[in-house]
mmCIF file of C-alpha atoms in Angstrom:
data_model
loop_
_atom_site.group_PDB
_atom_site.id
_atom_site.type_symbol
_atom_site.label_atom_id
_atom_site.label_comp_id
_atom_site.label_asym_id
_atom_site.label_seq_id
_atom_site.Cartn_x
_atom_site.Cartn_y
_atom_site.Cartn_z
ATOM 1 C CA UNK F 1 48.984 150.643 112.509
ATOM 2 C CA UNK F 2 50.221 150.849 109.016
ATOM 3 C CA UNK F 3 48.560 150.657 105.587
ATOM 4 C CA UNK F 4 50.285 147.733 103.974
ATOM 5 C CA UNK F 5 50.121 146.392 100.448
ATOM 6 C CA UNK F 6 51.659 142.797 99.818
ATOM 7 C CA UNK F 7 52.350 141.197 96.578
ATOM 8 C CA UNK F 8 52.881 137.567 96.457
ATOM 9 C CA UNK F 9 50.858 135.185 98.417
ATOM 10 C CA UNK F 10 52.543 131.740 97.918
ATOM 11 C CA UNK F 11 53.820 129.480 100.703
ATOM 12 C CA UNK F 12 55.676 132.232 102.580
ATOM 13 C CA UNK F 13 53.872 135.492 101.465
ATOM 14 C CA UNK F 14 50.543 134.230 102.468
ATOM 15 C CA UNK F 15 51.318 133.544 106.248
ATOM 16 C CA UNK F 16 53.570 136.650 106.322
ATOM 17 C CA UNK F 17 50.381 138.621 105.366
ATOM 18 C CA UNK F 18 48.138 137.120 107.582
ATOM 19 C CA UNK F 19 50.508 137.991 110.522
ATOM 20 C CA UNK F 20 50.526 141.524 109.544
ATOM 21 C CA UNK F 21 46.708 141.395 109.802
ATOM 22 C CA UNK F 22 47.101 139.708 113.162
ATOM 23 C CA UNK F 23 49.091 142.565 114.298
ATOM 24 C CA UNK F 24 46.320 144.945 113.379
ATOM 25 C CA UNK F 25 47.641 146.545 109.924
ATOM 26 C CA UNK F 26 45.340 147.317 107.026
ATOM 27 C CA UNK F 27 46.493 144.801 104.316
ATOM 28 C CA UNK F 28 45.815 145.144 100.726
ATOM 29 C CA UNK F 29 46.887 142.013 98.763
ATOM 30 C CA UNK F 30 47.500 140.967 95.221
ATOM 31 C CA UNK F 31 48.536 137.518 93.657
ATOM 32 C CA UNK F 32 47.771 135.918 90.473
ATOM 33 C CA UNK F 33 46.149 133.021 92.208
ATOM 34 C CA UNK F 34 42.799 133.822 93.110
ATOM 35 C CA UNK F 35 42.552 131.080 95.719
ATOM 36 C CA UNK F 36 45.564 132.756 97.629
ATOM 37 C CA UNK F 37 43.860 136.169 97.506
ATOM 38 C CA UNK F 38 40.383 134.530 98.615
ATOM 39 C CA UNK F 39 42.138 133.092 101.552
ATOM 40 C CA UNK F 40 43.558 136.310 102.502
ATOM 41 C CA UNK F 41 40.342 138.127 102.034
ATOM 42 C CA UNK F 42 38.779 135.663 104.495
ATOM 43 C CA UNK F 43 41.194 136.714 107.216
ATOM 44 C CA UNK F 44 40.566 140.360 106.688
ATOM 45 C CA UNK F 45 42.847 141.713 103.966
ATOM 46 C CA UNK F 46 41.141 143.855 100.918
ATOM 47 C CA UNK F 47 41.782 142.603 97.519
ATOM 48 C CA UNK F 48 43.893 144.682 94.797
ATOM 49 C CA UNK F 49 41.980 144.039 91.306
ATOM 50 C CA UNK F 50 45.304 145.240 89.571
ATOM 51 C CA UNK F 51 48.975 145.299 91.174
ATOM 52 C CA UNK F 52 48.936 148.842 91.419
ATOM 53 C CA UNK F 53 46.016 149.055 93.636
ATOM 54 C CA UNK F 54 48.426 147.891 96.662
ATOM 55 C CA UNK F 55 50.244 151.364 96.406
ATOM 56 C CA UNK F 56 46.930 153.388 97.382
ATOM 57 C CA UNK F 57 47.783 155.299 100.569
ATOM 58 C CA UNK F 58 50.353 152.499 101.485
ATOM 59 C CA UNK F 59 52.995 153.206 104.047
ATOM 60 C CA UNK F 60 54.517 149.864 103.022
ATOM 61 C CA UNK F 61 54.450 147.803 99.932
ATOM 62 C CA UNK F 62 56.087 144.402 100.611
ATOM 63 C CA UNK F 63 56.639 141.849 97.969
ATOM 64 C CA UNK F 64 57.637 138.125 97.921
ATOM 65 C CA UNK F 65 58.238 137.247 94.375
ATOM 66 C CA UNK F 66 59.915 134.139 92.708
ATOM 67 C CA UNK F 67 62.930 135.833 90.951
ATOM 68 C CA UNK F 68 64.686 138.871 90.186
ATOM 69 C CA UNK F 69 63.099 139.307 86.822
ATOM 70 C CA UNK F 70 59.589 139.385 88.403
ATOM 71 C CA UNK F 71 60.766 142.063 90.939
ATOM 72 C CA UNK F 72 62.215 144.175 88.275
ATOM 73 C CA UNK F 73 59.032 143.847 86.228
ATOM 74 C CA UNK F 74 56.707 144.692 89.099
ATOM 75 C CA UNK F 75 58.521 147.664 90.321
ATOM 76 C CA UNK F 76 60.448 149.154 87.199
ATOM 77 C CA UNK F 77 58.957 147.312 84.097
ATOM 78 C CA UNK F 78 56.154 148.591 81.701
ATOM 79 C CA UNK F 79 53.599 150.374 83.796
ATOM 80 C CA UNK F 80 55.487 149.276 86.720
ATOM 81 C CA UNK F 81 54.772 150.214 90.472
ATOM 82 C CA UNK F 82 57.447 153.191 90.293
ATOM 83 C CA UNK F 83 54.433 155.069 88.482
ATOM 84 C CA UNK F 84 52.214 154.555 91.175
ATOM 85 C CA UNK F 85 54.284 154.481 94.544
ATOM 86 C CA UNK F 86 53.840 157.584 96.856
ATOM 87 C CA UNK F 87 57.079 159.456 98.149
ATOM 88 C CA UNK F 88 56.218 158.526 101.818
ATOM 89 C CA UNK F 89 55.807 154.704 100.803
ATOM 90 C CA UNK F 90 58.564 152.263 101.743
ATOM 91 C CA UNK F 91 58.993 149.026 99.643
ATOM 92 C CA UNK F 92 60.363 145.997 101.317
ATOM 93 C CA UNK F 93 61.206 143.169 98.952
ATOM 94 C CA UNK F 94 61.332 139.805 100.663
ATOM 95 C CA UNK F 95 62.117 137.748 97.723
ATOM 96 C CA UNK F 96 65.266 135.846 97.309
ATOM 97 C CA UNK F 97 66.949 137.172 94.227
ATOM 98 C CA UNK F 98 70.334 138.149 92.829
ATOM 99 C CA UNK F 99 72.025 141.135 94.486
ATOM 100 C CA UNK F 100 72.295 143.079 91.038
ATOM 101 C CA UNK F 101 68.470 142.999 90.775
ATOM 102 C CA UNK F 102 67.846 144.392 94.189
ATOM 103 C CA UNK F 103 70.552 147.194 93.633
ATOM 104 C CA UNK F 104 68.982 148.048 90.234
ATOM 105 C CA UNK F 105 65.311 148.071 91.702
ATOM 106 C CA UNK F 106 66.440 150.076 94.769
ATOM 107 C CA UNK F 107 68.455 152.548 92.530
ATOM 108 C CA UNK F 108 65.607 153.206 90.298
ATOM 109 C CA UNK F 109 63.291 154.000 93.136
ATOM 110 C CA UNK F 110 65.805 156.207 94.859
ATOM 111 C CA UNK F 111 65.657 158.352 91.693
ATOM 112 C CA UNK F 112 62.167 158.663 92.239
ATOM 113 C CA UNK F 113 62.339 159.316 95.918
ATOM 114 C CA UNK F 114 61.215 156.173 96.900
ATOM 115 C CA UNK F 115 62.841 154.248 99.841
ATOM 116 C CA UNK F 116 63.797 150.644 99.254
ATOM 117 C CA UNK F 117 65.144 147.700 101.464
ATOM 118 C CA UNK F 118 65.797 144.090 100.284
ATOM 119 C CA UNK F 119 64.895 141.803 102.975
ATOM 120 C CA UNK F 120 65.073 137.983 102.276
ATOM 121 C CA UNK F 121 63.883 135.804 104.923
ATOM 122 C CA UNK F 122 65.039 132.519 106.312
ATOM 123 C CA UNK F 123 62.904 130.121 108.318
ATOM 124 C CA UNK F 124 60.733 128.549 105.957
ATOM 125 C CA UNK F 125 57.158 127.892 105.849
ATOM 126 C CA UNK F 126 56.819 126.872 109.425
ATOM 127 C CA UNK F 127 58.742 130.088 110.446
ATOM 128 C CA UNK F 128 56.284 132.292 108.220
ATOM 129 C CA UNK F 129 53.409 130.762 109.813
ATOM 130 C CA UNK F 130 54.436 131.120 113.324
ATOM 131 C CA UNK F 131 55.864 134.864 112.768
ATOM 132 C CA UNK F 132 59.559 133.605 113.832
ATOM 133 C CA UNK F 133 61.229 134.340 110.407
ATOM 134 C CA UNK F 134 64.711 135.926 110.256
ATOM 135 C CA UNK F 135 64.918 138.740 107.976
ATOM 136 C CA UNK F 136 68.197 139.753 106.416
ATOM 137 C CA UNK F 137 67.886 143.631 105.359
ATOM 138 C CA UNK F 138 70.054 145.493 103.031
ATOM 139 C CA UNK F 139 69.687 149.286 102.870
ATOM 140 C CA UNK F 140 70.511 152.485 104.682
ATOM 141 C CA UNK F 141 70.156 152.709 108.362
ATOM 142 C CA UNK F 142 67.245 154.836 108.319
ATOM 143 C CA UNK F 143 65.028 152.815 105.925
ATOM 144 C CA UNK F 144 66.127 149.630 107.924
ATOM 145 C CA UNK F 145 64.800 151.137 111.132
ATOM 146 C CA UNK F 146 61.509 152.096 109.362
ATOM 147 C CA UNK F 147 61.095 148.624 107.983
ATOM 148 C CA UNK F 148 61.803 147.102 111.262
ATOM 149 C CA UNK F 149 58.356 148.366 112.440
ATOM 150 C CA UNK F 150 56.612 145.935 110.366
ATOM 151 C CA UNK F 151 59.127 143.145 109.934
ATOM 152 C CA UNK F 152 58.960 142.429 113.420
ATOM 153 C CA UNK F 153 55.319 141.420 113.139
ATOM 154 C CA UNK F 154 56.479 138.736 110.759
ATOM 155 C CA UNK F 155 59.764 137.886 112.320
ATOM 156 C CA UNK F 156 61.967 137.224 115.300
ATOM 157 C CA UNK F 157 65.452 138.250 114.196
ATOM 158 C CA UNK F 158 66.074 141.207 112.065
ATOM 159 C CA UNK F 159 69.406 141.950 110.818
ATOM 160 C CA UNK F 160 70.992 144.899 109.101
ATOM 161 C CA UNK F 161 73.629 143.327 106.622
ATOM 162 C CA UNK F 162 74.490 146.500 105.011
ATOM 163 C CA UNK F 163 73.601 148.293 101.873
ATOM 164 C CA UNK F 164 71.136 147.481 99.341
ATOM 165 C CA UNK F 165 71.778 144.130 98.088
ATOM 166 C CA UNK F 166 73.549 143.087 101.038
ATOM 167 C CA UNK F 167 70.783 141.129 102.542
ATOM 168 C CA UNK F 168 70.536 138.784 99.308
ATOM 169 C CA UNK F 169 74.373 138.028 99.531
ATOM 170 C CA UNK F 170 74.147 137.145 103.285
ATOM 171 C CA UNK F 171 70.849 135.009 102.590
ATOM 172 C CA UNK F 172 72.588 133.067 99.728
ATOM 173 C CA UNK F 173 75.896 132.584 101.855
ATOM 174 C CA UNK F 174 73.609 131.326 104.820
ATOM 175 C CA UNK F 175 71.686 128.816 102.362
ATOM 176 C CA UNK F 176 74.918 127.540 100.683
ATOM 177 C CA UNK F 177 76.073 126.660 104.261
ATOM 178 C CA UNK F 178 72.730 125.122 105.021
ATOM 179 C CA UNK F 179 72.890 122.963 101.912
ATOM 180 C CA UNK F 180 76.556 121.768 102.614
ATOM 181 C CA UNK F 181 75.286 120.800 106.232
ATOM 182 C CA UNK F 182 72.531 118.826 105.037
ATOM 183 C CA UNK F 183 74.387 116.908 102.581
ATOM 184 C CA UNK F 184 77.033 116.200 105.084
ATOM 185 C CA UNK F 185 74.692 115.434 107.872
ATOM 186 C CA UNK F 186 72.672 112.820 105.460
ATOM 187 C CA UNK F 187 75.975 111.110 104.474
ATOM 188 C CA UNK F 188 77.266 110.756 108.101
ATOM 189 C CA UNK F 189 73.946 109.454 109.384
ATOM 190 C CA UNK F 190 73.544 106.927 106.520
ATOM 191 C CA UNK F 191 77.165 105.595 106.755
ATOM 192 C CA UNK F 192 76.382 105.018 110.502
ATOM 193 C CA UNK F 193 73.048 103.266 109.551
ATOM 194 C CA UNK F 194 74.917 101.050 106.938
ATOM 195 C CA UNK F 195 77.074 99.943 109.956
ATOM 196 C CA UNK F 196 74.024 98.975 111.722
ATOM 197 C CA UNK F 197 73.642 102.052 113.954
ATOM 198 C CA UNK F 198 70.836 103.161 115.495
ATOM 199 C CA UNK F 199 69.972 106.852 113.734
ATOM 200 C CA UNK F 200 68.594 108.311 116.808
ATOM 201 C CA UNK F 201 71.441 107.117 118.664
ATOM 202 C CA UNK F 202 74.198 108.295 116.218
ATOM 203 C CA UNK F 203 72.291 111.741 116.179
ATOM 204 C CA UNK F 204 72.513 111.855 119.952
ATOM 205 C CA UNK F 205 76.080 111.214 119.949
ATOM 206 C CA UNK F 206 76.841 113.768 117.018
ATOM 207 C CA UNK F 207 74.747 116.357 118.878
ATOM 208 C CA UNK F 208 77.010 116.141 122.071
ATOM 209 C CA UNK F 209 80.248 115.923 120.028
ATOM 210 C CA UNK F 210 81.876 118.265 117.368
ATOM 211 C CA UNK F 211 79.568 117.330 114.581
ATOM 212 C CA UNK F 212 76.623 119.323 116.154
ATOM 213 C CA UNK F 213 74.973 121.335 113.711
ATOM 214 C CA UNK F 214 71.428 122.868 112.814
ATOM 215 C CA UNK F 215 70.502 120.341 110.396
ATOM 216 C CA UNK F 216 71.106 117.580 112.946
ATOM 217 C CA UNK F 217 69.390 119.094 115.812
ATOM 218 C CA UNK F 218 66.247 120.628 114.549
ATOM 219 C CA UNK F 219 65.609 119.481 110.797
ATOM 220 C CA UNK F 220 67.088 115.914 110.908
ATOM 221 C CA UNK F 221 66.828 114.479 107.397
ATOM 222 C CA UNK F 222 66.765 110.785 108.572
ATOM 223 C CA UNK F 223 62.903 109.764 108.954
ATOM 224 C CA UNK F 224 61.578 109.175 112.483
ATOM 225 C CA UNK F 225 64.710 110.464 114.456
ATOM 226 C CA UNK F 226 62.587 113.816 115.035
ATOM 227 C CA UNK F 227 58.864 114.452 114.988
ATOM 228 C CA UNK F 228 57.209 117.185 113.090
ATOM 229 C CA UNK F 229 60.071 117.553 110.542
ATOM 230 C CA UNK F 230 59.736 116.791 106.552
ATOM 231 C CA UNK F 231 61.645 113.772 106.902
ATOM 232 C CA UNK F 232 59.173 112.274 109.265
ATOM 233 C CA UNK F 233 56.309 113.334 107.083
ATOM 234 C CA UNK F 234 57.143 111.916 103.640
ATOM 235 C CA UNK F 235 59.611 114.890 103.028
ATOM 236 C CA UNK F 236 56.774 117.355 102.615
ATOM 237 C CA UNK F 237 58.110 120.619 102.292
ATOM 238 C CA UNK F 238 59.131 122.908 104.089
ATOM 239 C CA UNK F 239 61.671 124.341 101.775
ATOM 240 C CA UNK F 240 61.525 122.675 98.248
ATOM 241 C CA UNK F 241 64.603 121.100 96.677
ATOM 242 C CA UNK F 242 63.665 123.451 93.601
ATOM 243 C CA UNK F 243 64.282 126.599 95.889
ATOM 244 C CA UNK F 244 67.504 125.222 97.366
ATOM 245 C CA UNK F 245 68.970 124.585 93.699
ATOM 246 C CA UNK F 246 67.548 128.297 92.804
ATOM 247 C CA UNK F 247 69.574 129.665 95.831
ATOM 248 C CA UNK F 248 72.580 127.677 95.124
ATOM 249 C CA UNK F 249 72.445 128.913 91.519
ATOM 250 C CA UNK F 250 72.503 132.369 92.862
ATOM 251 C CA UNK F 251 75.497 131.349 95.236
ATOM 252 C CA UNK F 252 77.543 130.438 92.172
ATOM 253 C CA UNK F 253 76.699 133.312 90.151
ATOM 254 C CA UNK F 254 77.660 135.540 92.880
ATOM 255 C CA UNK F 255 80.923 133.395 93.465
ATOM 256 C CA UNK F 256 82.007 133.829 90.058
ATOM 257 C CA UNK F 257 81.583 137.837 90.375
ATOM 258 C CA UNK F 258 83.973 137.879 92.985
ATOM 259 C CA UNK F 259 86.141 134.805 91.947
ATOM 260 C CA UNK F 260 85.141 133.207 95.461
ATOM 261 C CA UNK F 261 86.216 129.664 95.934
ATOM 262 C CA UNK F 262 83.233 127.649 96.500
ATOM 263 C CA UNK F 263 83.978 124.129 95.933
ATOM 264 C CA UNK F 264 81.648 122.476 98.434
ATOM 265 C CA UNK F 265 78.737 124.871 97.313
ATOM 266 C CA UNK F 266 79.401 123.923 93.739
ATOM 267 C CA UNK F 267 79.242 120.199 94.824
ATOM 268 C CA UNK F 268 75.922 120.753 96.630
ATOM 269 C CA UNK F 269 74.509 122.505 93.766
ATOM 270 C CA UNK F 270 75.148 119.417 91.431
ATOM 271 C CA UNK F 271 73.772 117.236 94.174
ATOM 272 C CA UNK F 272 70.435 119.094 94.443
ATOM 273 C CA UNK F 273 70.402 119.159 90.457
ATOM 274 C CA UNK F 274 70.571 115.480 90.670
ATOM 275 C CA UNK F 275 67.473 115.566 92.932
ATOM 276 C CA UNK F 276 65.805 117.732 90.337
ATOM 277 C CA UNK F 277 66.617 115.502 87.599
ATOM 278 C CA UNK F 278 65.241 112.593 89.418
ATOM 279 C CA UNK F 279 61.671 114.385 89.938
ATOM 280 C CA UNK F 280 62.187 115.255 93.360
ATOM 281 C CA UNK F 281 62.289 119.073 93.106
ATOM 282 C CA UNK F 282 59.035 119.609 95.021
ATOM 283 C CA UNK F 283 60.273 117.522 97.901
ATOM 284 C CA UNK F 284 61.774 119.123 101.032
ATOM 285 C CA UNK F 285 65.667 119.506 100.746
ATOM 286 C CA UNK F 286 66.337 117.394 103.612
ATOM 287 C CA UNK F 287 65.218 114.489 101.034
ATOM 288 C CA UNK F 288 68.772 114.532 100.019
ATOM 289 C CA UNK F 289 69.125 111.920 102.501
ATOM 290 C CA UNK F 290 67.552 109.554 99.874
ATOM 291 C CA UNK F 291 70.655 110.017 97.601
ATOM 292 C CA UNK F 292 72.542 107.995 100.143
ATOM 293 C CA UNK F 293 69.917 105.584 101.493
ATOM 294 C CA UNK F 294 68.319 104.440 98.363
ATOM 295 C CA UNK F 295 71.110 102.451 97.021
#
């Protein structure tokens, strides 16, 4: 078993760290929220008084942070972890950030002889708790294989997307498509409801027709069609609107860099920004259904 430092114990990071403990790893945790740290301590983790403490004798340091600026600051900022990490420690950043930040941090760490992979996740809070996340990894093959050892304790599907930063690009491509599917599924379901159709029946028809997709089958945005999904629980997240809007911002930034055509992605971003403007940023992203149903 490995010695793991874990930074960032939010809705995703906390359950991920708990699964590492369940797998038998020694885990040292750091977060600015003392309640989150206390929860992990109760599960068997040790507490890092300062963030650099997670580096002590660590085989792996894993981070789950809000944005690229935080990842840069933690690893390469003033008194960053680059000054404390051992040469045999591998850094695994699971944050969803811009590819440029991942590449910047990875290159800086490489200059100091420290291995790094970016490994953003898909699967939401439920997947984090169940240990069924999908990890999308960017880095060289040897570093990917080494990271695979601990990623399998937190996830079910682990993909090697390419070099450092590739994990981030693949993740935002996936989430851009997800947002488009959720908006389109919501639109189609509501049109059927407007014509008097039962949304359960319409969902079943589309699931057995060419409109079948993940959001319709496993995350249906119409209340009471499926059990145990956010739409049937007052749109409690799940994956918040604010996070989807953030990922769509990263997607649009990435599209500009390569002059990629993303008209559907841009429209989806506008819709999720509208939800934020309506004060729905903390609701699950499937609450976009309400843009069509609340007329």
